[in-house]
Amino acid sequence: MTVYAVLVTFASLWMAKQAYSWFPPEAAAEAKLLDDLFSLFTGLGTFIYLGVIGPFIYSLIFHRAEKYDLSDGPDIEGNTWLEIIWTVTPLILVVTLSFVSYRTYEKMSIRGPMELVHLHMPQMVEPAYAEPFDSTPQQEIQEAVETSPIEEIDVVAKQWAWIFHYPNQDVTSTELHLPVDRRVRFKLHSEDVLHGFYVPAFRLSQYVVPHEDIDFELTPVKIGTYRLRDSMYSGTYFAANQTDVVVQSASDYQQWLADAAAQTPTPAFNPANYEYSQVFEPGSGNTKDKVAVRGWATIPPAPPPVVNYAPKHEPESPPV
Amino acid sequence: MTNISIEAPEVVRGQPYPGAPDNWKRFFTFSTDHKVIGIQYIVTSFVFYLIGGLFAMIMRGELITPEADLVDRTVYNALFTMHGSVMLFFWTFPVLVGLGNYLVPLMIGARDMAFPRLNAVSFWMIPIAGILMMSSFLVPGGPSQSGWWAYPPVSLQNPTGNLINGQVLWILSVAISGVSSIMGAVNFVTTICRMRAPGMTWFKTPAFVWAVLAAQLIQLYGLPALTGGAVMLLLDLTIGTSFFNPEGGGNPILYQHFFWFYSHPAVYVMVLPAFGTFSEVLPVHARKPLFGYRVIAASSLIITVISSAVWVHHMFASATPSWMRMFFMVTTMLVAIPSGVKVFGWVATVWGGKIRFTTPMLFALGGISNWLFAGITGIFLGSAPIDLHVHNTYFVVGHFHYVLYGAIVMAIYAAIYHWFPKMTGRMYYEGLGKLHFVLTYIGTALIFLPMHPLGLMGMPRRVASYDPEFAYWNVVASIGGFLLGLSTLPFILNMVSSWIRGEKVGNNPWRAYGLEWLTSSPPTVENFEETPIVISGPYGYGRHQPLVEHAPNPGLTDFPESFTKQPSS
């Protein structure tokens, strides 16, 4: 039993370590916080799983009835102390996990739909990034807030496109560009149905609700190109409602803004419009040839967004 | 004592009413016999299970490549909508109601449900609602494409402009199903509270009955919210009200509250009877009392209470303020405690037992191991920060299907195999049963485990196409899906052939300890010729104490000698 407990402990620690490798790159300070939390949950979850399944399998192997043995097993109804222990232990565990989760959520300071707060809880109305920090991701969030003003970006989601508006430069784009190591505040807005603003590399998602502006904050910390996906089912071309997120150095970001501001707004390539035109325009049949089973009518996609900047042709990660 | 098996007279075998056919035709009548209705529920829902499974296999066929190349996006959207709806409203709920219908009166020593005609009406609404939902394939715009949760505003978008469209038929169908379930819940709660045999106190009532009671109480408090929400959605869709339509000032998040207020507890409506099944099957096939029976029984009701305050964890990524995220995070995690108590009790039940790996036992053991995994990933999802990453990804799909298929469907199979001899008087073929289990268990792991890494990598659910980075795990999942489809074949073959020509067994082939095993197999019309008087609690393995005061069906003696208290001479 002791040997098994030791093995389970080591297996749990190993799994907790492995958990970091199951995610996309940690491209935001919040992602690091989430990965630490997930690792803790994985370690404890493994410990519980193996701790329960081990005795279970042991009894299945070693407590089988002999072939012609029709007698009953021992008449054991229960054990009060054992039942108390296995009620109190999970209680302590879930209260602890709730507390740790709460702390992590607080450290993320992602804001959210503040205008919907119905109870007067001032400490939760404002983000917690002004509080003292005790870990690297929090330091990154803190420094991002202190070293430069928060970058504000308006996000519009619609069926089926993402449009990003940079109010200070009055630039619009269908590709999201962000400065590294700087706090970013999005104002999320939907023109039609529910959408989900979701960047897996940032580990964060937030519904975008029609006729509501929802503030949402994060701090990109790793230069690279990532994927923004619509996480909330939004109708026919939901799967194609994706775009790239480009995290750049401060100088590259400023350069990109300047270049984009100099461009005349033009209709951007839009996968949903493209597919719709292929399927529903009389005389065309390209998509029909590719798909084995044709379906039913759909509402037409919104017109292609007119923006300063869009990938010239098909996006780098082609729509699928 | 000499064991002499006396068959019940043919004339009373499951006959619904005088003059009614005493053969397979009685299952097509408006029977008021709870046993006939139970089998009607089970068989009807199994037909829908095959339909829903077919939809799932087409979806897995679509997802075997990254591109949307097998079916058009609108077809895919309709398929996942109908798959979820059919599997929940016309398979899992009704089949469990069917099992409850068949077993509860027998287990508590009653002659029927409290309201037999209401019971029959409840059942017949199910095929009507199911056919209505299926008929949406025939309307011009096709079936609903807004997912089984029908979130507005997507569910309010009507591309055809017709008054009769897939979404309207979907809402009507769900509403009829909901009304049927509410009527069923009234019947179950009344039956369990009022019709238990003399001497059957609450803590002499089988854990399955406790579980059914707890589940049906959830139906009573939760379903009116969903049904009300569905009616409001129907009004928005058809006559232009704006309860949920933001264009008219409505709030789509309000619908989510209505929907999840019921639809999360609904998981417990399904999983509690599954828990009850585990609690019944394990003691019989391990030959031991259910460990911690009282705590396991009471934990069902505790789950009912806690589950009424967890619904917002489905809305952590929705427009939900922080305080609500934190409050519901704690309540969600608290459900782990009564659930965990049950798991520990089951492990302790098999510990030191005399275990036989019969097919129902295998399904129960497999279901418990899957539930353990699903419960732990459920804790992950209860944590708001983790949920903000995996919400609406395949991680949720994997978790959810581990609950629904890995635990609940496994429990349903365990129950069907376990009580098959009681229902038919014949034994199933053990070899086919074990083949069914092996295919099901492996298929479940192959299809649903890969969904967890897919979700962590960031693959959203409900997509007809995906980025190539997700291809590997999707291929594995699709293979698992086809294997699960294949696994139903030995089950169907087993059930049909065993029912027709399986080996005839006595009334209690498992030597099980419960009132339902005190009557003939299949049971007589009124279950018990004399009302049993219960004198001890359930699961008396190893105790050699009688369960009832006297044999409720005199003449039926092929159960253990200690089953009934012998009259003193």
XYZ file of C-alpha atoms in Angstrom, chain A residues 151-154 156 163-174 253-254 256-266 306-309:
34
model
C -3.699 49.831 -25.537
C -7.364 50.045 -26.451
C -8.847 48.095 -29.369
C -12.472 47.807 -30.433
C -16.552 43.811 -33.784
C -13.069 43.572 -37.462
C -10.523 45.310 -35.244
C -10.558 49.063 -34.809
C -7.654 50.955 -33.284
C -9.378 54.176 -32.104
C -6.247 56.252 -31.485
C -5.060 55.846 -35.071
C -8.526 55.197 -36.554
C -7.212 52.066 -38.246
C -9.368 49.044 -39.077
C -8.152 45.554 -39.818
C -9.393 41.990 -40.190
C 3.502 47.317 -34.012
C 3.785 51.090 -34.376
C 2.228 48.379 -38.780
C -0.247 50.933 -37.438
C 1.391 53.686 -39.459
C 1.379 51.580 -42.646
C -2.233 50.576 -42.136
C -3.318 54.165 -41.488
C -1.838 55.147 -44.839
C -3.931 52.619 -46.749
C -7.350 53.335 -48.229
C -10.125 51.141 -46.812
C -11.060 48.308 -49.181
C -14.175 47.379 -45.503
C -10.915 47.930 -43.641
C -7.532 49.590 -43.907
C -5.620 46.400 -43.507
